[in-house]
XYZ file of C-alpha atoms in Angstrom:
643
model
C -3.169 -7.268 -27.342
C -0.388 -4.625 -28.575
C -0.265 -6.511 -32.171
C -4.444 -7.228 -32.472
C -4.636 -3.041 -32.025
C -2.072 -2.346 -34.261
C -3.788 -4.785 -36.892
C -6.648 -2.694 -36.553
C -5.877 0.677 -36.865
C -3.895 -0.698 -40.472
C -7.360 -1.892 -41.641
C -8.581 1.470 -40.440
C -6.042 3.289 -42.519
C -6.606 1.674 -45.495
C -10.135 2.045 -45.424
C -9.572 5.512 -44.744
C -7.511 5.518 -47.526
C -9.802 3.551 -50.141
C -12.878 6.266 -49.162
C -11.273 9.184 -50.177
C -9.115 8.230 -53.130
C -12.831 7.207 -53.996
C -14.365 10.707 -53.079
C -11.166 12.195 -54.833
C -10.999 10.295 -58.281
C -10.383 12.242 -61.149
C -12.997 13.118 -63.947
C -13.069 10.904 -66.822
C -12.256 13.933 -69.265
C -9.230 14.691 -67.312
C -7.871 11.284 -67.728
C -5.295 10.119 -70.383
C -6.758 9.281 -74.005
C -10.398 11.290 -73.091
C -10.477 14.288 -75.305
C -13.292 17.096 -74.814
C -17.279 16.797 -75.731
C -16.501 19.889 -78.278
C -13.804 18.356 -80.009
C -15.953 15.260 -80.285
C -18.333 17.085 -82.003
C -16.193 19.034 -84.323
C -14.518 15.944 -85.568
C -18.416 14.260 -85.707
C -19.645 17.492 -88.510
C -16.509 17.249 -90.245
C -17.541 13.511 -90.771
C -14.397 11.732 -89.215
C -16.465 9.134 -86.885
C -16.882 6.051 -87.867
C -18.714 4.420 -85.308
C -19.631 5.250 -81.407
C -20.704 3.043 -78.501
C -22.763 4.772 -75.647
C -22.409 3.397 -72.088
C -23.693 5.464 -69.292
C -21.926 8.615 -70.009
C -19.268 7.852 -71.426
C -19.079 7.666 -75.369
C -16.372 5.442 -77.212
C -15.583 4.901 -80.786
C -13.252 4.662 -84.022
C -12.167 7.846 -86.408
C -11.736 7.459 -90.300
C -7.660 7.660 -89.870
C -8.157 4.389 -87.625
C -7.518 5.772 -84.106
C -10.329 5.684 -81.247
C -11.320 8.331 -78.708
C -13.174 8.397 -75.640
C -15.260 10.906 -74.067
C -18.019 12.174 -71.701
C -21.942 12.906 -72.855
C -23.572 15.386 -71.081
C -26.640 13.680 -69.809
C -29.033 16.738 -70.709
C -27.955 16.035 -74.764
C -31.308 14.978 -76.316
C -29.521 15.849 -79.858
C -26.972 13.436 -79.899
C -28.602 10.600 -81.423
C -30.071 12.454 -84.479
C -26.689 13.845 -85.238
C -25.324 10.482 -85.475
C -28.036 9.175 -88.004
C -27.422 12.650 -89.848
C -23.858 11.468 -90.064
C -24.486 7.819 -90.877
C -22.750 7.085 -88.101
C -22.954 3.300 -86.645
C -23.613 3.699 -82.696
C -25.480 1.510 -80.096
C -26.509 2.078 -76.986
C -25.445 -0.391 -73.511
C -26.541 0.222 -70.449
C -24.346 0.320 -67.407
C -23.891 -2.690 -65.163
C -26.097 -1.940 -62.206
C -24.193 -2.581 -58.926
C -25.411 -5.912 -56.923
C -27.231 -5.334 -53.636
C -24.673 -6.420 -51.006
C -22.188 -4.138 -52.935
C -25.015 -1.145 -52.755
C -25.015 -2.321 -48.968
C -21.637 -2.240 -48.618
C -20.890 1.499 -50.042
C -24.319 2.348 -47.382
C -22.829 1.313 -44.561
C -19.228 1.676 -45.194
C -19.127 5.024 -43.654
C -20.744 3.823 -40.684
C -18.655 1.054 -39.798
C -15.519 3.591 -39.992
C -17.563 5.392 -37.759
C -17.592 2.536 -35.037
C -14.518 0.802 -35.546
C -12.775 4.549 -34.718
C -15.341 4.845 -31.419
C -13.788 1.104 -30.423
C -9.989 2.298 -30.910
C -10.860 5.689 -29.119
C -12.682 3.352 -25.931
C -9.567 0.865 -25.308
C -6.918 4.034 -25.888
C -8.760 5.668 -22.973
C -9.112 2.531 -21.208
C -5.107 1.680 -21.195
C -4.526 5.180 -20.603
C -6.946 5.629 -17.692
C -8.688 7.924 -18.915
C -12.919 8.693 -18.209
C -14.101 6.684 -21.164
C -12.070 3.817 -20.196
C -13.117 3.968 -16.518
C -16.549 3.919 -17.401
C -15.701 0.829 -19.231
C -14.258 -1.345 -16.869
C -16.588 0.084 -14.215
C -18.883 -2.448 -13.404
C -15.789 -5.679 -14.089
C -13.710 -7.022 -11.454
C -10.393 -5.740 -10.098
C -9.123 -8.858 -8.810
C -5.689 -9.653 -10.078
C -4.876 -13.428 -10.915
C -1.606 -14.556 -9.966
C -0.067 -17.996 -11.467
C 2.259 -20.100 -9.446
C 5.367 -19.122 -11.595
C 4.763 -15.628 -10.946
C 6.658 -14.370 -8.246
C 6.106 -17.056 -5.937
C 6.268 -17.418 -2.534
C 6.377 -20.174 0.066
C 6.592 -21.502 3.780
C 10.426 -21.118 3.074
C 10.229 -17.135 2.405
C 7.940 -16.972 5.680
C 9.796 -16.389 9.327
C 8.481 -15.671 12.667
C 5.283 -17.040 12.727
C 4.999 -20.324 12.973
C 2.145 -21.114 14.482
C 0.224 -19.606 11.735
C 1.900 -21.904 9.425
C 0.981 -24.522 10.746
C -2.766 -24.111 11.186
C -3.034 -23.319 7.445
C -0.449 -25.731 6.128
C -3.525 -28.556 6.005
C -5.128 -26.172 3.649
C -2.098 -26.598 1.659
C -2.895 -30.401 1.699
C -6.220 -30.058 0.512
C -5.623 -28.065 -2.146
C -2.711 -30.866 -3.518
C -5.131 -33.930 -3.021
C -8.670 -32.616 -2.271
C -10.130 -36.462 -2.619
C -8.249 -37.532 0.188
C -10.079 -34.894 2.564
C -13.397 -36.021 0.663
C -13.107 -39.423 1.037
C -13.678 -39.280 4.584
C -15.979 -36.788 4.211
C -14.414 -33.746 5.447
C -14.584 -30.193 5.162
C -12.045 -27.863 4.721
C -13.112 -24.148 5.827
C -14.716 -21.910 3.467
C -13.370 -19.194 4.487
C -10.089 -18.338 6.625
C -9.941 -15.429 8.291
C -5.930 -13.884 8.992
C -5.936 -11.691 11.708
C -2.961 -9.716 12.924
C -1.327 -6.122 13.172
C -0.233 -4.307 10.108
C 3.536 -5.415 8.647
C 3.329 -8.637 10.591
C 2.566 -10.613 6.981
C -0.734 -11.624 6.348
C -0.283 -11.056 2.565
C 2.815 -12.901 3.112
C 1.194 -15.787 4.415
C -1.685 -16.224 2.088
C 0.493 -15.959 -0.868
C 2.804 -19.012 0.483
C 0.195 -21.625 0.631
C -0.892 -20.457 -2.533
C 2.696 -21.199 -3.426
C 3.047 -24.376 -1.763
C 0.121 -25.671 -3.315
C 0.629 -24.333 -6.587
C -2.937 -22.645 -7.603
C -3.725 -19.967 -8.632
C -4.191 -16.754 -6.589
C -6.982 -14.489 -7.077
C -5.859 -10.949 -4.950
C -8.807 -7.929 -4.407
C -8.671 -5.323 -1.793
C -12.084 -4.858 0.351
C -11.509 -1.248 -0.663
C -11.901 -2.164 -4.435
C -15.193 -3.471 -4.511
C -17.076 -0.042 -3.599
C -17.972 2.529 -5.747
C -19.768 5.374 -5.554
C -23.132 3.853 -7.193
C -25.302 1.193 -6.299
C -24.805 -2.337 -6.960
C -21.650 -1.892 -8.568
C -19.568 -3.957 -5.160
C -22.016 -6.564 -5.849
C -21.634 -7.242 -9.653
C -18.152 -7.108 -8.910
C -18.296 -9.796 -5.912
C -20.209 -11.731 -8.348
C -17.830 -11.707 -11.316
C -14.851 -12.064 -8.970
C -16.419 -15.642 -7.897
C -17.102 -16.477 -11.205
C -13.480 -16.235 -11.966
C -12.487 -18.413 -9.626
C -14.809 -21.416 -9.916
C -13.204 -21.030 -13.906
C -9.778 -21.529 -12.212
C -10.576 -23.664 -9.442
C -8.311 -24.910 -7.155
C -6.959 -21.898 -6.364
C -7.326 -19.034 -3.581
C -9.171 -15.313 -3.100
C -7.477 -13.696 -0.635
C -9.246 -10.453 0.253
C -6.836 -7.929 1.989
C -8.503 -5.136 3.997
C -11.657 -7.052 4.734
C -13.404 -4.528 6.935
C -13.261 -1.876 4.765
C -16.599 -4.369 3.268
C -17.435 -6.208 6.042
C -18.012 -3.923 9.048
C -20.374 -4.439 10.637
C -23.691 -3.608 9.728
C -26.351 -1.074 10.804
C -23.305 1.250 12.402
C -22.852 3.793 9.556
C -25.566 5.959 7.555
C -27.674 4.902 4.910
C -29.126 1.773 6.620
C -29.407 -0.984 4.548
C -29.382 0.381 1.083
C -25.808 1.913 1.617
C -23.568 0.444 -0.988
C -21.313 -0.829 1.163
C -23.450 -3.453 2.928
C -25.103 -4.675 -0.174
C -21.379 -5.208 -1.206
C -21.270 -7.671 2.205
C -24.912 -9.468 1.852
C -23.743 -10.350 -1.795
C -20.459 -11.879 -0.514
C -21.973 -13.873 2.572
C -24.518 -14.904 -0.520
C -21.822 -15.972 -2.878
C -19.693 -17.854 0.183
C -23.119 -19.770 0.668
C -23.408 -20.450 -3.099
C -20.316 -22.871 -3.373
C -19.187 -25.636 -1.318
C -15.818 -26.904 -0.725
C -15.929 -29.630 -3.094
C -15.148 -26.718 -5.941
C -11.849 -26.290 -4.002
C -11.856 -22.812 -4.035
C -10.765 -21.001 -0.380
C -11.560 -17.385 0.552
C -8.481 -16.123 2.996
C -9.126 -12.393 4.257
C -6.937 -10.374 6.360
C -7.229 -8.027 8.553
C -6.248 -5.808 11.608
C -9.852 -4.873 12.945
C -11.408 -8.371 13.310
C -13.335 -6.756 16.378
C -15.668 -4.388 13.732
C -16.500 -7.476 11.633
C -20.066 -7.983 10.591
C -21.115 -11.262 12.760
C -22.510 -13.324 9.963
C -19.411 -12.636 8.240
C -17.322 -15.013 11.135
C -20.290 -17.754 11.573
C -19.364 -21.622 10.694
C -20.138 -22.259 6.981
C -17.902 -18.863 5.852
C -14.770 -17.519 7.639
C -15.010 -19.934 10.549
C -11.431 -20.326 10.933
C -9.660 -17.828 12.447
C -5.798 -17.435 12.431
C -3.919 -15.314 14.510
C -0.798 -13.486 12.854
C 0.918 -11.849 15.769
C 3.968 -9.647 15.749
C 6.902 -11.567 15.930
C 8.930 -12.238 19.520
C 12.631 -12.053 19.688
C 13.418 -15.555 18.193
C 10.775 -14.708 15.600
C 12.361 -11.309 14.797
C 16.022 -13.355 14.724
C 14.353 -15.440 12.105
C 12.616 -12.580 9.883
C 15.926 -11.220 9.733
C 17.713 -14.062 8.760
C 15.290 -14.408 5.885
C 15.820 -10.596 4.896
C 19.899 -11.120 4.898
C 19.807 -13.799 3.184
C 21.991 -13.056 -0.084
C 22.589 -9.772 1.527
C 26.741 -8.967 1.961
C 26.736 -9.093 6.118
C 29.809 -8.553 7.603
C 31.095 -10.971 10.117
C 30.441 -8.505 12.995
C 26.531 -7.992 12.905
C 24.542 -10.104 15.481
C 21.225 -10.770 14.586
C 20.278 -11.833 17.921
C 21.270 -8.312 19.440
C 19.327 -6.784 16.647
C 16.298 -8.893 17.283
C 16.670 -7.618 21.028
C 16.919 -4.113 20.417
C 13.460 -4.101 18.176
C 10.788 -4.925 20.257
C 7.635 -4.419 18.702
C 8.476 -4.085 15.619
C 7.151 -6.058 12.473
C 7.949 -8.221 9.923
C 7.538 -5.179 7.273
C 9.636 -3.075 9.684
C 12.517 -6.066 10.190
C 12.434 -5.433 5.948
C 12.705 -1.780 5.738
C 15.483 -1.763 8.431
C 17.325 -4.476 6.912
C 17.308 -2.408 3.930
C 17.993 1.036 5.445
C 21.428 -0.703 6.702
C 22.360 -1.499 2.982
C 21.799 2.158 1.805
C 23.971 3.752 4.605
C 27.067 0.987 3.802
C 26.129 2.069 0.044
C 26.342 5.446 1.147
C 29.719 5.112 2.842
C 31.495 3.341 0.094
C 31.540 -0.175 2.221
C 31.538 -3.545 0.660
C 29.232 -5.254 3.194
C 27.156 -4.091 5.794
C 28.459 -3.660 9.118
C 27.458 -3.768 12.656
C 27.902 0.428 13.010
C 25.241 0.647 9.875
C 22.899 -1.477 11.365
C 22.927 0.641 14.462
C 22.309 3.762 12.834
C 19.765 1.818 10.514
C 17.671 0.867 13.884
C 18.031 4.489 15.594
C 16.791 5.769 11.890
C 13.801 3.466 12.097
C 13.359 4.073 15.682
C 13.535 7.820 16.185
C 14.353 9.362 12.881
C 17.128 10.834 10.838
C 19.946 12.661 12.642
C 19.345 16.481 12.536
C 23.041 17.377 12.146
C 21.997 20.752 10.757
C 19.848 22.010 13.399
C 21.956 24.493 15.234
C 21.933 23.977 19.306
C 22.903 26.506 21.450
C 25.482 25.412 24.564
C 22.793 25.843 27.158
C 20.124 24.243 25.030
C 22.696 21.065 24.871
C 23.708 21.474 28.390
C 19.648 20.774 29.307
C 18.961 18.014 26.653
C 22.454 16.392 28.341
C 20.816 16.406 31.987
C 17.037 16.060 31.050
C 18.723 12.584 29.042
C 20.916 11.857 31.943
C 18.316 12.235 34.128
C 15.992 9.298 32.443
C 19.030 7.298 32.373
C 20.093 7.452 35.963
C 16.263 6.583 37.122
C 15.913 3.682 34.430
C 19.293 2.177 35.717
C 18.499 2.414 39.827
C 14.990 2.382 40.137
C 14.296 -1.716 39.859
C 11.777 -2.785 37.275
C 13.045 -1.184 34.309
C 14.839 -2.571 31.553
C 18.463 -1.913 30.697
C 19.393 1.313 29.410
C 21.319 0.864 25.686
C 21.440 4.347 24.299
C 21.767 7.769 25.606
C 22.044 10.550 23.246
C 21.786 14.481 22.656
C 21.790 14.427 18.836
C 18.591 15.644 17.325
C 16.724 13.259 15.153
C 13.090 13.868 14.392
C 11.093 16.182 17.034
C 13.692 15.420 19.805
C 16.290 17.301 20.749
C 17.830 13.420 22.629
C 17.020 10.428 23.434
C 17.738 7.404 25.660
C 16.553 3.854 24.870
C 16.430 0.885 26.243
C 17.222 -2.841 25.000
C 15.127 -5.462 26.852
C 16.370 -8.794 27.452
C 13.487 -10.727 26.487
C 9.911 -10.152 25.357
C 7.537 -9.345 27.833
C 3.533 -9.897 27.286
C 2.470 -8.824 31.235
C 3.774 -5.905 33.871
C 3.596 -5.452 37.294
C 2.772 -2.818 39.196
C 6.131 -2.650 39.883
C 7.318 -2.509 36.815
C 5.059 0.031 35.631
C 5.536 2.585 38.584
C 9.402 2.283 37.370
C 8.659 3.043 34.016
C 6.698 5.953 35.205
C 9.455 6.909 37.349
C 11.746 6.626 34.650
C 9.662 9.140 32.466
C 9.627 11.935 35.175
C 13.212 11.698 35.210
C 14.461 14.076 32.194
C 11.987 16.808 34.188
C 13.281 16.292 37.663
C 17.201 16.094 36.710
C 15.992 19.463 35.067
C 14.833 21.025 38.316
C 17.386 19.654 40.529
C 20.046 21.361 38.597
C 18.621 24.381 36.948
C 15.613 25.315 39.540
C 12.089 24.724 39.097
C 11.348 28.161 37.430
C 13.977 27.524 34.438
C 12.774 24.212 33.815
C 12.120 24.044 29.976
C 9.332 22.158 27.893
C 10.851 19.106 26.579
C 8.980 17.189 29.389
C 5.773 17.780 27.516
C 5.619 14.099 25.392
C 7.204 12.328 29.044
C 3.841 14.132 30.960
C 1.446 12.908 28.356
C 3.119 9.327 27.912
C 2.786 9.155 31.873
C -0.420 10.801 32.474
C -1.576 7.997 29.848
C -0.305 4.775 31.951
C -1.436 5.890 35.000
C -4.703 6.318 33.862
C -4.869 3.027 32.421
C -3.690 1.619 35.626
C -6.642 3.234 36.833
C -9.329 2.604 34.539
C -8.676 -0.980 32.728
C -5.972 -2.509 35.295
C -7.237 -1.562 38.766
C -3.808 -0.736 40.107
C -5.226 1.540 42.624
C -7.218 1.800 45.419
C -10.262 1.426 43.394
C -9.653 -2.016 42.432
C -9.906 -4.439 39.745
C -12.913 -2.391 38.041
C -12.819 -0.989 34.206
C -14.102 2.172 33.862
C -13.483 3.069 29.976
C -15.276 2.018 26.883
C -13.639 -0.166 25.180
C -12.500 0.845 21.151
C -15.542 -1.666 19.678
C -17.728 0.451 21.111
C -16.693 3.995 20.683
C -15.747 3.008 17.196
C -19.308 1.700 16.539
C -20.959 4.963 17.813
C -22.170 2.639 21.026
C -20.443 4.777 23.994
C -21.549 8.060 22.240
C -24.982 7.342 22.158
C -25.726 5.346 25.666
C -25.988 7.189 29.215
C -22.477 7.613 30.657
C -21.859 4.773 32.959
C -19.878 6.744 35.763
C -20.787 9.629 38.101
C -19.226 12.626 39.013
C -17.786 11.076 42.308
C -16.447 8.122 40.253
C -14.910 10.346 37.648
C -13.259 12.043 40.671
C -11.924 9.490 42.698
C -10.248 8.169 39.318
C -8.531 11.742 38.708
C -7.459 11.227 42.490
C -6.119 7.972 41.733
C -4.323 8.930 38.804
C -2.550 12.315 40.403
C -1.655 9.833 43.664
C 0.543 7.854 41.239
C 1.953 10.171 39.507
C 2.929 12.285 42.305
C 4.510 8.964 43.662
C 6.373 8.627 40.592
C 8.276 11.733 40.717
C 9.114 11.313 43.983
C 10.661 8.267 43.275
C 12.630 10.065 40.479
C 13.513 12.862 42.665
C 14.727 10.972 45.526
C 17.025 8.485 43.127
C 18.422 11.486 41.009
C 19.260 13.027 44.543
C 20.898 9.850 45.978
C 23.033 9.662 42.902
C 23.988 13.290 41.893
C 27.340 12.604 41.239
C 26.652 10.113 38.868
C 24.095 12.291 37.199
C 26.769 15.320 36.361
C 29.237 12.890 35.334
C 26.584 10.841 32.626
C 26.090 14.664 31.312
C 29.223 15.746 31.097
C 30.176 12.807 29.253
C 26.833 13.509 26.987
C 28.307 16.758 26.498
C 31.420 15.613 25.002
C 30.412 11.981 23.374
C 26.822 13.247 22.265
C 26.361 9.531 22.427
C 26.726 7.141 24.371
C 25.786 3.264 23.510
C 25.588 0.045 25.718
C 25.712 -0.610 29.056
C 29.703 -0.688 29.376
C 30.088 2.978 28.400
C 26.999 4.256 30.285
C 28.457 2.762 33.005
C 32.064 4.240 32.795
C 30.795 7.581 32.003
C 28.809 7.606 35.222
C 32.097 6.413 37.028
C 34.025 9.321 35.397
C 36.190 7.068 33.435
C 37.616 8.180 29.810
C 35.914 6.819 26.675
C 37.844 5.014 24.339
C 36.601 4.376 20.574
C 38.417 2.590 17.443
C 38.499 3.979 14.556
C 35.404 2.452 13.298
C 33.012 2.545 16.208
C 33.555 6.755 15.409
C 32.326 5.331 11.683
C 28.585 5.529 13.624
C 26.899 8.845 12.804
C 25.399 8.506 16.423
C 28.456 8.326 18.252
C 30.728 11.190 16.521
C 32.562 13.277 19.090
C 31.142 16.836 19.566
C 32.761 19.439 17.536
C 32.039 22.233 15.891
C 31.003 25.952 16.505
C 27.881 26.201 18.977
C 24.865 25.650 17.650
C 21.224 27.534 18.447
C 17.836 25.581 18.760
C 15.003 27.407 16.851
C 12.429 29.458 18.922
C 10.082 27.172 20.343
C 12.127 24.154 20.320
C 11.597 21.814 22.711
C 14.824 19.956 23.915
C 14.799 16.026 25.313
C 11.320 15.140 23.798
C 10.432 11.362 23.814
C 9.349 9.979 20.319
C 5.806 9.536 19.748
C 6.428 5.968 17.533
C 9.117 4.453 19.677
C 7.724 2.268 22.613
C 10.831 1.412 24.292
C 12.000 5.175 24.779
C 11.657 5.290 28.241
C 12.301 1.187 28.897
């Protein structure tokens, strides 16, 4: 492409060129060997011409002395001829060559075509530089990017922690490799398959590794990329992007971000001529138009299957559905393994321990803090990364990067150490929650501490139990804060605990009948208010409903922070020694050390377990938390913070 436009703008050059050395030629009487129309005639009266030829208007001819001249006739001079008879002068007349039509044609429409082939250069500049002109030429065409099997590719091998979605597309790996084997028998392979799944949890991933495996190509849109702003462009684009791939059938379209096309219809503005779902009728009319003798599969992904357009999930077009889940803790071990692989890991790190310690999180966040552990051994001058960096790598992830800079003041620190101790003492006695793993009073992100905990499995169902500790649990920074300071200096780093508790117990309430109410829901669930449903219909509940639920809620989480209170009481002494300790360690990490720090014993650290930015001993001048600080708040994005 780089060498056909350089090619042309040559040609345009010397075209360019050619036209105005043309427009710029010198007259003939300024050229070598012409001499002037007066001398011509001086030298004709003196009688030194011999003879003369006359061709358009330009004169040549032989003197007496034997040399020839050349000159131009004015075309008004109706003398000439008698002054050559006068002078016996031999002369004859030829008339110019008159220039053939497809030359006249040629010198007509030169300047046009000049015109055009500089408009053409002008549209594909624009159009690799993104400009207006170029947009508007590649409006209406396809922005689905082919992918080859050489390029870049990816299979079942690259793919960890979800195997059950591997297997349940692996047969349309099969198909793809020996379609007549499936048509023999005269089966059908889906249409359409539908990946479903959280964001991170790899979807993309997925679809590009049985493209992979089969070796087709692999045709990649986003939903977002078929609307514009004017009508019918989604659909001409649908249509060209299924063009392309019956041309390079087998192969796959994998549309990521389905619903941002295919919600479902009749639940925005604009009814049926919005753009949008004229983009969907044209695709459920191009996924009717082929069958699955072209071999061509559609794969879509997406995190909000519940907003799909119905007719969009009906047998004959995505009628398989495959569920991508986030990864549990032998997954995780897995995803990690993949990332590390290649990686220098020193002997030390545990991938099973890091698996443990990151519950919820995806295969995209395994990846980035995989990665963040490499930059802080880069950082440190390290060889290989080690167990320390992977630490700090998961509390970066988890709850941001250490604030070393914000300045604390003692009594700000000497709160954040109790509200912290606090959630760790209920976490650790109240039964039901999971292990505490981290304690600390270094700022990172909107908190002023932390404490975290490291569950020992997966879990996919809580008790009542278990939930009423976890609520317990969050009341604790606020009650270790009025136990030892007095309710009337207790400070506002409870604020993201009372909303994270208020929360649960609602939902106890309202979708798991954990109260007196019973097993009754009460709330709308997301389809609805996210369709405009719950907006528009009557409100299901009455007043007295609406209050016995705000009763319900208050009863538990009033019995909550008794249960706090009463446990922080019972074990005071353990509470002042796990801040005290705070107050000297800033942090404190694993079970052991929480432990010994409640028992009073003395702390001791190698050299490189002090390496870890989290667990540096306090030093420095005191420090003084900006106005309006709140100390001890709970991050938002961390799900474990409080067990």
């Amino acid at each position: 492409m780089r060498k056909n436009s350089n090619l042309l703008f040559l040609v345009v050059f010397l075209l360019l060129v050619v036209a105005f050395q043309k427009l710029n030629a010198p007259a003939p009487d300024k050229e070598p060997g012409v001499i002037p129309y007066s001398e011509f005639l001086t030298k004709l009266e003196i009688g030194a011409v011999v003879s003369a030829e006359l061709e358009g208007d330009i004169m040549r001819g032989n003197l007496r002395d034997g040399s020839s001249f050349k000159t131009r006739v004015p075309p008004n001079d109706a003398f000439l001829a008698d002054r050559l008879e006068r002078r016996n002068v031999r002369f004859s007349v030829n008339a110019p060559p008159e220039p053939s039509l497809l030359g006249q044609l040629f010198l007509a429409l030169l300047p046009f075509a000049i015109l055009v082939v500089l408009w053409v250069v002008l549209i594909r500049w624009m159009a690799k530089s993104g400009g207006p002109l170029g947009r508007m030429q590649n409006f209406v065409g396809s922005k689905a990017k082919l992918l080859t099997w050489d390029q870049r590719r990816v299979t079942f091998a690259d793919v960890a922690g979800i195997d059950e979605a591997k297997e349940e597309v692996r047969e349309i790996v099969e198909y793809l490799r020996d379609p007549r084997k499936f048509q023999a028998l005269g089966a059908k392979i889906p249409k359409g398959v539908l990946l479903i799944g959280p964001t991170g949890t790899g979807k993309t991933l997925l679809a590009r590794a049985v493209a992979g495996e089969a070796n087709v190509p692999f045709l990649t849109i986003s939903g977002s990329d078929f609307v514009e702003m004017f009508v019918g462009v989604g659909a001409s684009r649908v249509r060209e992007m299924f063009e392309q791939a019956k041309k390079n059938a087998p192969c796959i379209v994998f549309i990521d971000e389905i619903d941002a096309v295919g919600r479902h219809r009749g639940a925005g503005l604009g009814g049926g001529n919005d753009e949008r779902e004229q983009t969907l009728n044209q695709i459920l009319v191009e996924m009717d138009g082929f069958d699955t003798h072209e071999a061509v599969i559609i794969v879509a992904a997406t995190n909000r299957p519940d907003i799909l357009d119905p007719a969009l999930l009906r047998p004959g077009r995505f009628d398989r559905q495959v569920t991508v889940p986030l990864p549990d803790v032998v997954g995780r071990e897995k995803i990690l393994a993949v990332h590390v692989r290649g990686k220098p890991i020193a002997p030390d790190v545990d991938l099973k321990v890091i698996a443990r310690g990151t519950v919820h999180f995806s295969g995209a966040d395994l990846a980035n803090l995989v990665n963040e552990a490499l930059l802080f051994a880069a950082r440190r001058n390290k060889k290989m990364a080690a167990r320390s960096d992977f630490e700090d790598a998961k509390d970066k992830v988890m709850m941001g990067t250490a604030r070393r800079s914000l300045v604390v003041s003692d009594e700000d620190k000497k709160i954040t150490a109790y509200h912290e101790a606090g959630h760790a003492i209920v976490g650790l006695r109240v039964p039901g929650n999971e292990p505490v793993h981290k304690v600390t009073i270094i700022p990172r992100g909107r908190a002023l501490g932390m404490t975290l905990a490291l569950p020992e499995r997966d879990r996919f169902n809580y008790t009542k139990d278990q939930l009423n500790a976890q609520l317990a649990m969050m009341f604790g920074g606020r009650k270790a804060e009025e136990i030892i300071f007095g309710k009337s200096s207790c400070t506002t780093g409870a604020a993201s605990d009372i909303e994270k508790a208020t929360e649960l117990a609602r939902r106890m309430v309202t979708e798991w009948g954990f109260s007196s109410l019973g097993p009754i829901r009460f709330s709308a669930s997301e389809r609805e208010i996210f369709l405009g449903r719950a907006i528009t219909e009557r409100q299901q509940m009455s007043e007295q409903t609406m209050r016995r639920i705000d009763d319900a809620v208050e009863k538990i989480v009033k019995r909550a922070q008794e249960t706090a209170e009463e446990t922080l009481l019972k074990h005071r002494e353990e509470l002042d020694r796990l801040a005290e300790a705070l107050l000297q360690y800033e942090t404190l990490t694993g079970s052991d050390e929480i432990e010994r720090a409640m028992r009073g014993e003395t702390i001791v650290r190698t050299e490189n377990e002090w390496v870890n930015e989290s667990i540096v001993p306090a030093s420095g001048p005191p420090k003084k938390a900006p106005e309006g600080e709140p100390s001890g708040v709970q991050p938002e994005n961390d799900p474990d913070a409080h067990g």
